[in-house]
Amino acid sequence: MQQLKRLASMQSNYVFLIILLLLQFLLCLHFGNEKAGFHVDEVATYELSNSPDGIWPTWGINQWRSGEEYKNSFLINQNTRFSYTMVYENQEKDVHPPLYYMIIHTISSFVPGIFSKWIGLIPNIVFSILTTIVVWNISTKLIQNNIVALATAGFYAFSVGTFSTVTFIRMYAMMALFCSLLVLIHVNLACKLLYHKEILKKDYLLLLLCTTAGILTQYYFMIFCFFLCGCFAIGLFLLKKWRQLFIYIGAEFGAILISLLIFPKMLYHCFEGYRGKEALANAAHSEQAIESLKKVVSIISKQVGSGWLWELGILILGVLLLFLVNYFFLHIKVSFDSKDFRIFCNADIFLKRKITYIVPYKIFIYLTFVLVITGYLLLVSRIAPFQTDRYYMCLYPLIYIVLAHVFFFLIQHVFKSISAAYILSIFLLLICTAGHLQQEVNYIYKNYKQRVTLHEYADLPVIVINGTYNEYANYWIYEYMEHPAVFRTEGYFELSKLSKYLNNHNLSGSFLIYACGINMNEDELFNEIAKYINVDSHEQIVWAGDPVYLCNISAQ
């Protein structure tokens, strides 16, 4: 009978988890559908995954190129489908490992000639849902309370930070999944040690595969791995588990070796490439360390705690203080009488003269989580080229787990477990709701919907005036490929060759001018252009992003 009840309980948990995941999936589709534009690095994702020319080709400068040529340079065609060598070589030239880009390339290869945001969003949605399952699994193993496990998974699934991870078409949703999997693997290993079960070869193999996949996704994964694996190795050392320690260290170093064999260029990227040198230079200078850390905490606070992360920390410390007072002095217990609708509040006030507190093993697990979060924050905020949310998305699952579980542990010392679980669920729901009410999901670029009007002018030639570095103008390559002809000027507003090369194309009639990265107003811009092109009239038709003008010219 007891087994039947347990089986029914497990089945109901799976049903609720499936409902939670379905809601997450629908909300991911909603925010994905809302996405109207791209970050420059998102365009680079498609470029690196599908272009035989590598990142940001500049072959179109000071010459006319057809939209079809831009399309062939940006999208998969029948000749470049499943060309993983091309992707590998592109990443050797860039600054990231190749695994994520191979996934984008694979999806693109099934739909050659098509550019769609869903090519990048679909894998992110899958990674996000899998991460939710991992968060639920970790919570189930640590808490043994089904409601708390589902509430924690929902806290991750429905937060602003998670949806921002999904809508950003880069490798960070994938990295968050592998970081969460690495945590789950270590929780399983810790449980086996606790219950004196043998750690099997398949456990170490799973550890090796997860670490290898994480390294080949994003180099910052190694920082996360360093703190988590370092804590576990120290634990094995203190427990004098020598055999497990040596096998464990061998598995982790084996993952690094395999990653190097698969992608030897990672050594150059980390130490000699421009990003690697930049990171080392940032680490050597501490002048802005505190300011960078404050900015990072503010970013995470908005994404995770609706801007209240500091307040949540104060609240946790306050509740922890109350817990200590209650544990050693008040001993208050609250219970509910559902039959007579009464609340019982019992107190046994005395001070234990001999204070004894046994620290359970779970405390060490959560301390490890806190150390991983803190260590990663301190180091990455120091070396990262930009202080933006992308580099910290891998921490979100762990932060949600720590916040939810710590609140539950504190609440359940006053209320019964079932009541504490429901109180926690309501509290986490309020945080998620407040987050969506106070801020928008990042990387959607709703204002870019206005650029849809450019489809009406797809039959017109385009002149791109570039006010910044040469590669920047490729930001709008997915728009260029719709036009019959495109002319790009040199970067940093170099227009001296404009009139010479424009003679190669008939511009009588209407055409479009893209003003990319131009640091001047409209009148100043067209006063400069007038020195090289006799524009009769112009009208700004796009404001979002880089402005676009509809121009007319009678004669060249």
Coordinates of C-alpha atoms in Angstrom, one line a residue:
M1 CA 0.0 0.0 0.0
Q2 CA 2.8 2.3 0.9
Q3 CA 4.5 1.6 -2.4
L4 CA 1.3 2.4 -4.3
K5 CA 1.1 5.7 -2.6
R6 CA 4.7 6.5 -3.3
L7 CA 4.2 5.6 -7.0
A8 CA 1.0 7.7 -7.2
S9 CA 3.0 10.6 -5.7
M10 CA 5.8 10.3 -8.2
Q11 CA 3.4 10.2 -11.1
S12 CA 1.6 13.3 -9.9
N13 CA 5.0 15.0 -9.5
Y14 CA 5.9 14.2 -13.1
V15 CA 2.5 15.5 -14.3
F16 CA 3.1 18.8 -12.5
L17 CA 6.6 19.0 -13.9
I18 CA 5.3 18.4 -17.4
I19 CA 2.7 21.1 -17.0
L20 CA 5.5 23.5 -15.7
L21 CA 7.7 22.6 -18.7
L22 CA 4.8 23.1 -21.1
L23 CA 4.1 26.6 -19.7
Q24 CA 7.8 27.4 -19.9
F25 CA 7.8 26.3 -23.6
L26 CA 4.8 28.4 -24.4
L27 CA 6.3 31.5 -22.7
C28 CA 9.6 30.9 -24.6
L29 CA 7.6 30.8 -27.8
H30 CA 5.9 34.0 -26.8
F31 CA 9.1 35.9 -26.1
G32 CA 10.7 34.4 -29.2
N33 CA 7.9 35.6 -31.3
E34 CA 8.3 39.1 -29.8
K35 CA 11.9 39.2 -30.8
A36 CA 12.2 41.7 -33.6
G37 CA 15.9 42.5 -33.8
F38 CA 19.4 41.2 -33.1
H39 CA 22.4 42.1 -31.1
V40 CA 25.5 42.4 -33.3
D41 CA 26.9 39.2 -31.7
E42 CA 23.8 37.3 -32.6
V43 CA 24.3 38.2 -36.3
A44 CA 27.9 36.9 -35.8
T45 CA 26.4 33.6 -34.6
Y46 CA 24.8 33.1 -38.0
E47 CA 27.9 34.4 -39.8
L48 CA 30.3 32.0 -37.9
S49 CA 28.0 29.1 -38.3
N50 CA 27.1 29.4 -41.9
S51 CA 29.6 31.6 -43.8
P52 CA 32.5 30.2 -45.8
D53 CA 34.1 33.7 -45.4
G54 CA 34.3 33.5 -41.7
I55 CA 33.2 36.4 -39.5
W56 CA 32.4 39.8 -40.9
P57 CA 33.6 39.5 -44.5
T58 CA 34.7 42.9 -45.9
W59 CA 34.9 42.0 -49.5
G60 CA 32.1 44.4 -50.4
I61 CA 33.9 47.6 -49.5
N62 CA 34.1 50.3 -52.2
Q63 CA 32.3 48.1 -54.8
W64 CA 28.9 47.0 -55.8
R65 CA 27.8 43.6 -54.7
S66 CA 24.5 41.9 -55.4
G67 CA 22.1 40.9 -52.7
E68 CA 22.5 37.4 -53.9
E69 CA 26.2 37.5 -53.1
Y70 CA 25.5 38.7 -49.6
K71 CA 22.9 35.9 -49.3
N72 CA 25.4 33.3 -50.3
S73 CA 28.0 34.6 -47.9
F74 CA 25.6 34.6 -45.0
L75 CA 23.3 31.6 -45.5
I76 CA 23.7 27.9 -46.0
N77 CA 23.3 26.8 -49.6
Q78 CA 23.4 23.3 -51.2
N79 CA 27.3 23.5 -51.4
T80 CA 27.8 24.4 -47.7
R81 CA 25.3 22.1 -46.0
F82 CA 26.8 20.1 -43.1
S83 CA 30.2 21.6 -43.8
Y84 CA 31.6 21.2 -40.2
T85 CA 35.1 21.8 -41.3
M86 CA 34.1 25.3 -42.4
V87 CA 32.6 26.0 -39.0
Y88 CA 35.7 24.6 -37.3
E89 CA 38.0 26.9 -39.3
N90 CA 35.7 29.9 -38.7
Q91 CA 36.1 29.3 -34.9
E92 CA 39.8 29.0 -35.2
K93 CA 39.8 32.5 -36.6
D94 CA 37.4 33.8 -33.9
V95 CA 37.6 33.6 -30.1
H96 CA 35.2 30.8 -29.1
P97 CA 35.2 27.0 -29.2
P98 CA 33.1 25.4 -32.0
L99 CA 30.4 23.1 -30.4
Y100 CA 27.5 25.6 -30.2
Y101 CA 28.2 26.9 -33.7
M102 CA 28.1 23.4 -35.1
I103 CA 24.6 23.0 -33.6
I104 CA 23.4 26.2 -35.3
H105 CA 25.1 25.0 -38.5
T106 CA 23.3 21.7 -38.3
I107 CA 19.9 23.3 -37.9
S108 CA 20.6 25.7 -40.7
S109 CA 21.7 22.9 -43.0
F110 CA 18.2 21.4 -42.8
V111 CA 16.7 24.7 -44.1
P112 CA 19.3 26.0 -46.6
G113 CA 18.8 29.5 -48.0
I114 CA 16.6 30.5 -45.1
F115 CA 17.4 33.1 -42.4
S116 CA 15.2 32.9 -39.3
K117 CA 15.5 33.9 -35.7
W118 CA 14.0 30.5 -34.8
I119 CA 17.1 28.7 -36.1
G120 CA 18.9 30.2 -33.0
L121 CA 15.9 30.3 -30.6
I122 CA 14.8 26.7 -30.9
P123 CA 18.1 25.2 -29.5
N124 CA 18.0 27.8 -26.7
I125 CA 14.5 26.8 -25.8
V126 CA 15.5 23.2 -25.7
F127 CA 18.6 24.0 -23.5
S128 CA 16.5 26.1 -21.2
I129 CA 13.8 23.4 -20.7
L130 CA 16.5 20.8 -20.1
T131 CA 18.1 23.1 -17.5
T132 CA 14.8 23.4 -15.7
I133 CA 14.6 19.6 -15.5
V134 CA 18.2 19.5 -14.1
V135 CA 17.3 22.2 -11.5
W136 CA 14.3 20.2 -10.5
N137 CA 16.4 17.1 -10.3
I138 CA 19.0 18.8 -8.1
S139 CA 16.3 20.2 -5.8
T140 CA 14.7 16.7 -5.5
K141 CA 17.9 15.2 -4.4
L142 CA 18.8 17.9 -1.9
I143 CA 15.4 18.7 -0.4
Q144 CA 13.2 15.6 -0.8
N145 CA 10.2 17.8 -0.9
N146 CA 8.3 17.7 -4.2
I147 CA 6.6 21.0 -3.8
V148 CA 9.9 22.8 -3.1
A149 CA 11.6 21.1 -6.1
L150 CA 8.8 22.2 -8.4
A151 CA 8.8 25.7 -7.0
T152 CA 12.6 26.0 -7.5
A153 CA 12.3 24.7 -11.0
G154 CA 9.5 27.2 -11.7
F155 CA 11.5 30.0 -10.2
Y156 CA 14.2 29.3 -12.8
A157 CA 11.7 28.5 -15.6
F158 CA 9.7 31.7 -15.4
S159 CA 12.2 34.4 -14.4
V160 CA 13.2 37.3 -16.6
G161 CA 16.8 36.1 -16.5
T162 CA 15.9 32.7 -18.0
F163 CA 13.9 34.2 -20.9
S164 CA 16.7 36.7 -21.6
T165 CA 19.0 33.7 -21.8
V166 CA 16.7 32.1 -24.3
T167 CA 16.2 35.2 -26.5
F168 CA 20.0 35.9 -26.8
I169 CA 21.1 33.8 -29.7
R170 CA 24.6 32.8 -28.4
M171 CA 26.0 29.9 -26.6
Y172 CA 25.1 31.0 -23.0
A173 CA 21.9 28.9 -22.7
M174 CA 23.9 25.9 -23.7
M175 CA 26.6 26.8 -21.2
A176 CA 24.0 27.2 -18.4
L177 CA 22.8 23.6 -19.2
F178 CA 26.3 22.1 -18.9
C179 CA 27.1 24.1 -15.7
S180 CA 23.8 22.8 -14.2
L181 CA 24.6 19.2 -15.3
L182 CA 28.0 19.5 -13.8
V183 CA 26.4 20.5 -10.5
L184 CA 23.9 17.6 -10.7
I185 CA 26.8 15.1 -11.4
H186 CA 28.6 16.4 -8.3
V187 CA 25.5 16.2 -6.1
N188 CA 25.1 12.6 -7.2
L189 CA 28.7 11.8 -6.4
A190 CA 28.3 13.5 -3.0
C191 CA 25.2 11.4 -2.3
K192 CA 27.1 8.2 -3.2
L193 CA 29.9 9.1 -0.8
L194 CA 27.4 9.9 1.9
Y195 CA 25.6 6.5 1.6
H196 CA 28.9 4.6 1.1
K197 CA 27.9 3.6 -2.4
E198 CA 30.6 2.8 -5.0
I199 CA 31.2 5.5 -7.6
L200 CA 31.0 3.7 -10.9
K201 CA 33.1 4.1 -14.0
K202 CA 30.0 5.5 -15.8
D203 CA 29.8 8.3 -13.2
Y204 CA 33.4 9.4 -14.1
L205 CA 32.7 9.0 -17.8
L206 CA 29.6 11.2 -17.5
L207 CA 31.8 13.8 -15.6
L208 CA 34.4 13.7 -18.3
L209 CA 31.8 14.1 -21.2
C210 CA 30.0 16.9 -19.4
T211 CA 33.2 18.8 -18.7
T212 CA 34.5 18.3 -22.2
A213 CA 31.2 19.5 -23.8
G214 CA 31.2 22.6 -21.4
I215 CA 34.8 23.5 -22.4
L216 CA 34.0 23.2 -26.1
T217 CA 30.9 25.5 -25.6
Q218 CA 32.5 28.5 -23.8
Y219 CA 35.9 29.0 -22.2
Y220 CA 34.3 30.6 -19.1
F221 CA 32.9 27.2 -18.3
M222 CA 36.4 26.3 -17.1
I223 CA 36.2 29.0 -14.4
F224 CA 32.9 27.6 -13.2
C225 CA 34.4 24.1 -13.3
F226 CA 37.5 25.3 -11.4
F227 CA 35.6 26.4 -8.3
L228 CA 33.1 23.5 -8.3
C229 CA 35.6 20.8 -9.0
G230 CA 38.2 22.4 -6.6
C231 CA 35.7 22.2 -3.7
F232 CA 34.9 18.6 -4.5
A233 CA 38.5 17.6 -4.8
I234 CA 39.2 19.2 -1.4
G235 CA 36.3 17.3 0.1
L236 CA 37.7 14.0 -1.2
F237 CA 41.1 15.0 0.2
L238 CA 39.7 15.7 3.7
L239 CA 37.7 12.5 3.6
K240 CA 40.9 10.6 2.6
K241 CA 39.2 9.1 -0.4
W242 CA 42.5 8.7 -2.2
R243 CA 41.4 6.4 -5.0
Q244 CA 38.4 8.4 -5.8
L245 CA 40.4 11.6 -5.7
F246 CA 43.0 10.4 -8.2
I247 CA 40.4 9.1 -10.6
Y248 CA 38.4 12.3 -10.2
I249 CA 41.4 14.5 -11.0
G250 CA 42.2 12.2 -13.9
A251 CA 38.7 12.6 -15.3
E252 CA 38.8 16.4 -15.1
F253 CA 42.3 16.7 -16.6
G254 CA 41.3 14.2 -19.2
A255 CA 38.5 16.4 -20.2
I256 CA 40.9 19.3 -20.7
L257 CA 43.2 17.1 -22.7
I258 CA 40.4 15.8 -25.0
S259 CA 39.2 19.4 -25.5
L260 CA 42.7 20.4 -26.6
L261 CA 43.0 17.5 -28.9
I262 CA 39.6 18.3 -30.5
F263 CA 40.3 22.0 -30.7
P264 CA 44.0 22.9 -30.2
K265 CA 43.4 26.5 -31.0
M266 CA 41.9 27.0 -27.6
L267 CA 45.3 27.5 -26.1
Y268 CA 46.0 30.4 -28.4
H269 CA 42.5 31.8 -27.8
C270 CA 43.0 31.8 -24.0
F271 CA 46.5 33.1 -23.8
E272 CA 47.6 34.7 -27.1
G273 CA 44.3 35.8 -28.9
Y274 CA 43.1 39.3 -28.5
R275 CA 40.3 38.3 -26.0
G276 CA 42.8 36.2 -24.0
K277 CA 45.3 39.0 -23.8
E278 CA 42.5 41.4 -22.9
A279 CA 41.4 39.1 -20.1
L280 CA 44.9 38.8 -18.7
A281 CA 45.4 42.6 -18.9
N282 CA 42.1 43.2 -17.1
A283 CA 43.1 40.7 -14.4
A284 CA 46.4 42.5 -13.9
H285 CA 44.7 45.8 -13.2
S286 CA 42.5 46.2 -10.2
E287 CA 41.5 49.9 -10.4
Q288 CA 38.0 49.2 -11.7
A289 CA 37.5 45.9 -9.9
I290 CA 35.0 47.1 -7.3
E291 CA 33.1 49.2 -9.9
S292 CA 32.9 46.2 -12.2
L293 CA 31.7 43.9 -9.5
K294 CA 29.0 46.4 -8.4
K295 CA 27.8 46.7 -12.0
V296 CA 27.7 42.9 -12.4
V297 CA 25.7 42.5 -9.1
S298 CA 23.3 45.1 -10.3
I299 CA 22.8 43.3 -13.7
I300 CA 22.2 39.9 -12.0
S301 CA 19.9 41.5 -9.5
K302 CA 17.6 42.8 -12.2
Q303 CA 17.6 39.5 -14.1
V304 CA 17.2 37.2 -11.0
G305 CA 15.6 39.1 -8.2
S306 CA 13.6 41.8 -10.0
G307 CA 16.2 44.4 -8.9
W308 CA 15.9 43.3 -5.2
L309 CA 18.9 40.9 -4.9
W310 CA 20.5 43.1 -2.3
E311 CA 17.2 43.4 -0.4
L312 CA 16.7 39.6 -0.7
G313 CA 20.2 39.1 0.8
I314 CA 19.3 41.4 3.7
L315 CA 16.1 39.5 4.1
I316 CA 17.9 36.2 4.2
L317 CA 20.3 37.5 6.8
G318 CA 17.4 38.8 8.9
V319 CA 15.5 35.6 8.7
L320 CA 18.7 33.7 9.5
L321 CA 19.2 35.8 12.6
L322 CA 15.6 35.1 13.7
F323 CA 16.2 31.4 13.1
L324 CA 19.3 31.5 15.4
V325 CA 17.3 33.3 18.1
N326 CA 14.5 30.8 17.7
Y327 CA 16.7 27.8 17.6
F328 CA 18.7 28.6 20.8
F329 CA 16.1 30.6 22.8
L330 CA 12.4 30.8 21.7
H331 CA 11.7 27.4 20.1
I332 CA 8.5 28.7 18.4
K333 CA 6.5 26.2 16.4
V334 CA 3.4 27.1 14.4
S335 CA 0.9 24.5 13.4
F336 CA -2.6 24.6 11.8
D337 CA -5.7 22.8 12.8
S338 CA -7.6 22.4 9.5
K339 CA -10.6 20.8 11.2
D340 CA -11.4 23.7 13.6
F341 CA -9.6 26.3 11.6
R342 CA -7.2 27.2 14.4
I343 CA -3.6 28.1 14.5
F344 CA -1.4 26.8 17.4
C345 CA 1.7 28.7 18.3
N346 CA 3.9 26.9 20.8
A347 CA 7.0 28.4 22.5
D348 CA 9.4 26.9 25.0
I349 CA 11.6 29.8 26.1
F350 CA 14.9 28.9 27.6
L351 CA 18.6 29.2 26.7
K352 CA 20.7 26.1 26.3
R353 CA 23.7 26.4 28.5
K354 CA 25.6 23.9 26.4
I355 CA 25.1 24.8 22.8
T356 CA 25.6 21.9 20.3
Y357 CA 24.9 22.2 16.6
I358 CA 25.6 19.4 14.2
V359 CA 26.4 20.7 10.7
P360 CA 24.6 18.5 8.2
Y361 CA 26.4 17.5 5.0
K362 CA 23.9 19.6 2.9
I363 CA 25.3 22.8 4.5
F364 CA 28.6 22.0 2.9
I365 CA 26.9 21.5 -0.5
Y366 CA 25.2 24.9 -0.3
L367 CA 28.4 26.5 0.9
T368 CA 30.1 25.0 -2.1
F369 CA 27.4 26.5 -4.3
V370 CA 27.9 29.9 -2.7
L371 CA 31.7 29.7 -3.2
V372 CA 31.2 28.8 -6.9
I373 CA 28.9 31.7 -7.4
T374 CA 31.1 34.2 -5.5
G375 CA 34.4 32.9 -7.1
Y376 CA 33.0 33.0 -10.6
L377 CA 31.6 36.5 -10.0
L378 CA 34.8 37.9 -8.6
L379 CA 37.0 36.5 -11.4
V380 CA 34.8 37.0 -14.4
S381 CA 33.8 40.5 -13.4
R382 CA 37.6 41.2 -13.4
I383 CA 38.5 39.7 -16.7
A384 CA 35.4 40.0 -18.9
P385 CA 35.7 42.4 -21.8
F386 CA 32.2 43.8 -21.1
Q387 CA 30.1 43.9 -18.0
T388 CA 26.9 42.4 -19.4
D389 CA 24.5 39.7 -18.3
R390 CA 25.6 37.1 -20.9
Y391 CA 28.7 36.0 -18.9
Y392 CA 26.7 35.3 -15.8
M393 CA 23.7 33.5 -17.2
C394 CA 25.4 30.2 -16.3
L395 CA 25.1 31.2 -12.6
Y396 CA 21.3 31.7 -12.8
P397 CA 20.2 28.1 -12.1
L398 CA 22.6 27.9 -9.1
I399 CA 21.5 31.2 -7.7
Y400 CA 17.8 30.2 -8.0
I401 CA 18.5 26.9 -6.2
V402 CA 20.4 28.6 -3.3
L403 CA 17.8 31.4 -2.8
A404 CA 14.8 29.0 -2.9
H405 CA 16.4 26.3 -0.7
V406 CA 17.8 28.7 1.9
F407 CA 14.4 30.4 2.3
F408 CA 12.7 27.0 2.7
F409 CA 15.2 25.8 5.3
L410 CA 14.6 28.9 7.3
I411 CA 10.8 29.0 7.0
Q412 CA 10.4 25.3 7.9
H413 CA 11.9 25.9 11.4
V414 CA 8.7 27.9 12.2
F415 CA 6.1 26.2 10.0
K416 CA 5.6 22.6 9.1
S417 CA 7.3 21.4 5.9
I418 CA 4.1 21.4 3.9
S419 CA 3.1 24.9 4.9
A420 CA 6.7 26.2 4.4
A421 CA 6.7 24.7 0.9
Y422 CA 3.5 26.5 0.0
I423 CA 4.7 29.8 1.5
L424 CA 7.9 29.5 -0.5
S425 CA 6.0 28.8 -3.7
I426 CA 3.9 31.9 -3.3
F427 CA 7.0 34.0 -2.4
L428 CA 8.9 32.8 -5.5
L429 CA 5.9 33.4 -7.7
L430 CA 5.7 37.0 -6.4
I431 CA 9.4 37.6 -7.2
C432 CA 8.9 36.2 -10.8
T433 CA 5.7 38.3 -11.3
A434 CA 7.3 41.5 -10.0
G435 CA 10.3 40.9 -12.3
H436 CA 8.1 40.8 -15.4
L437 CA 6.1 43.8 -14.3
Q438 CA 9.2 45.9 -13.6
Q439 CA 11.3 45.1 -16.6
E440 CA 11.4 43.6 -20.0
V441 CA 13.2 40.5 -21.2
N442 CA 16.5 41.5 -22.8
Y443 CA 17.5 41.0 -26.4
I444 CA 14.0 41.2 -27.9
Y445 CA 14.5 44.7 -29.5
K446 CA 10.8 45.4 -29.9
N447 CA 11.5 48.8 -31.4
Y448 CA 13.2 47.0 -34.4
K449 CA 9.7 46.0 -35.6
Q450 CA 9.7 49.4 -37.3
R451 CA 12.5 48.1 -39.7
V452 CA 9.9 45.7 -41.2
T453 CA 8.9 48.7 -43.4
L454 CA 12.2 48.1 -45.3
H455 CA 10.6 45.1 -47.1
E456 CA 8.6 47.6 -49.1
Y457 CA 11.9 48.9 -50.6
A458 CA 13.5 45.6 -51.4
D459 CA 13.7 46.4 -55.1
L460 CA 16.0 49.5 -54.4
P461 CA 19.8 49.5 -54.4
V462 CA 21.5 50.3 -51.1
I463 CA 24.5 52.6 -50.2
V464 CA 26.0 51.9 -46.8
I465 CA 27.8 54.8 -45.2
N466 CA 30.0 53.4 -42.4
G467 CA 31.0 55.7 -39.6
T468 CA 32.9 53.1 -37.5
Y469 CA 35.1 50.0 -38.0
N470 CA 34.8 48.1 -41.4
E471 CA 33.1 45.0 -40.0
Y472 CA 30.3 46.8 -38.2
A473 CA 28.3 47.4 -41.4
N474 CA 27.7 43.7 -41.7
Y475 CA 25.3 44.0 -38.8
W476 CA 22.5 44.5 -41.3
I477 CA 23.7 41.8 -43.8
Y478 CA 20.4 39.9 -43.4
E479 CA 18.7 43.1 -44.8
Y480 CA 21.2 43.7 -47.6
M481 CA 20.6 40.3 -49.1
E482 CA 17.0 41.3 -50.0
H483 CA 18.3 44.2 -52.3
P484 CA 19.5 44.0 -55.9
A485 CA 22.8 45.8 -55.3
V486 CA 24.7 47.0 -52.3
F487 CA 27.6 49.5 -52.0
R488 CA 29.6 49.8 -48.8
T489 CA 32.0 52.6 -48.0
E490 CA 35.2 52.2 -46.0
G491 CA 35.0 52.6 -42.3
Y492 CA 35.3 55.7 -40.2
F493 CA 33.4 57.8 -42.7
E494 CA 35.9 57.5 -45.5
L495 CA 33.9 58.8 -48.5
S496 CA 36.7 60.0 -50.8
K497 CA 36.2 57.1 -53.2
L498 CA 32.4 57.2 -53.2
S499 CA 31.8 59.2 -56.3
K500 CA 34.3 57.2 -58.4
Y501 CA 32.8 53.8 -57.7
L502 CA 29.2 54.9 -57.7
N503 CA 29.6 55.6 -61.4
N504 CA 29.6 51.9 -62.0
H505 CA 25.9 51.7 -61.1
N506 CA 22.9 53.6 -62.4
L507 CA 21.4 55.4 -59.4
S508 CA 18.9 57.5 -61.3
G509 CA 15.7 57.2 -59.3
S510 CA 15.3 56.1 -55.7
F511 CA 17.8 54.2 -53.5
L512 CA 18.5 53.7 -49.8
I513 CA 21.3 55.0 -47.6
Y514 CA 22.2 53.1 -44.4
A515 CA 23.9 55.4 -41.9
C516 CA 25.9 52.9 -39.8
G517 CA 27.5 54.1 -36.6
I518 CA 27.4 57.8 -37.8
N519 CA 28.1 60.2 -35.0
M520 CA 26.4 63.3 -36.5
N521 CA 22.9 64.6 -37.2
E522 CA 21.0 64.2 -40.4
D523 CA 21.9 67.7 -41.8
E524 CA 25.6 67.2 -41.2
L525 CA 25.5 63.7 -42.7
F526 CA 23.9 64.8 -46.0
N527 CA 26.1 67.9 -46.2
E528 CA 29.1 65.5 -46.3
I529 CA 27.4 63.1 -48.7
A530 CA 26.5 66.0 -51.0
K531 CA 30.3 66.5 -51.7
Y532 CA 30.2 63.1 -53.5
I533 CA 26.6 62.4 -54.5
N534 CA 24.1 64.9 -55.8
V535 CA 21.1 63.8 -53.7
D536 CA 18.0 65.7 -54.7
S537 CA 15.9 64.7 -51.7
H538 CA 15.9 62.3 -48.7
E539 CA 13.5 61.0 -46.2
Q540 CA 14.2 59.0 -43.0
I541 CA 12.1 55.9 -43.1
V542 CA 13.8 53.9 -40.3
W543 CA 14.7 55.2 -36.8
A544 CA 15.4 52.0 -34.8
G545 CA 19.0 50.8 -34.9
D546 CA 21.0 52.5 -37.6
P547 CA 18.8 55.0 -39.5
V548 CA 17.9 54.4 -43.1
Y549 CA 17.0 57.1 -45.6
L550 CA 15.0 56.9 -48.8
C551 CA 16.9 59.1 -51.3
N552 CA 16.3 60.3 -54.9
I553 CA 18.8 61.5 -57.5
S554 CA 18.1 62.8 -60.9
A555 CA 21.6 62.5 -62.5
Q556 CA 25.0 61.4 -61.5

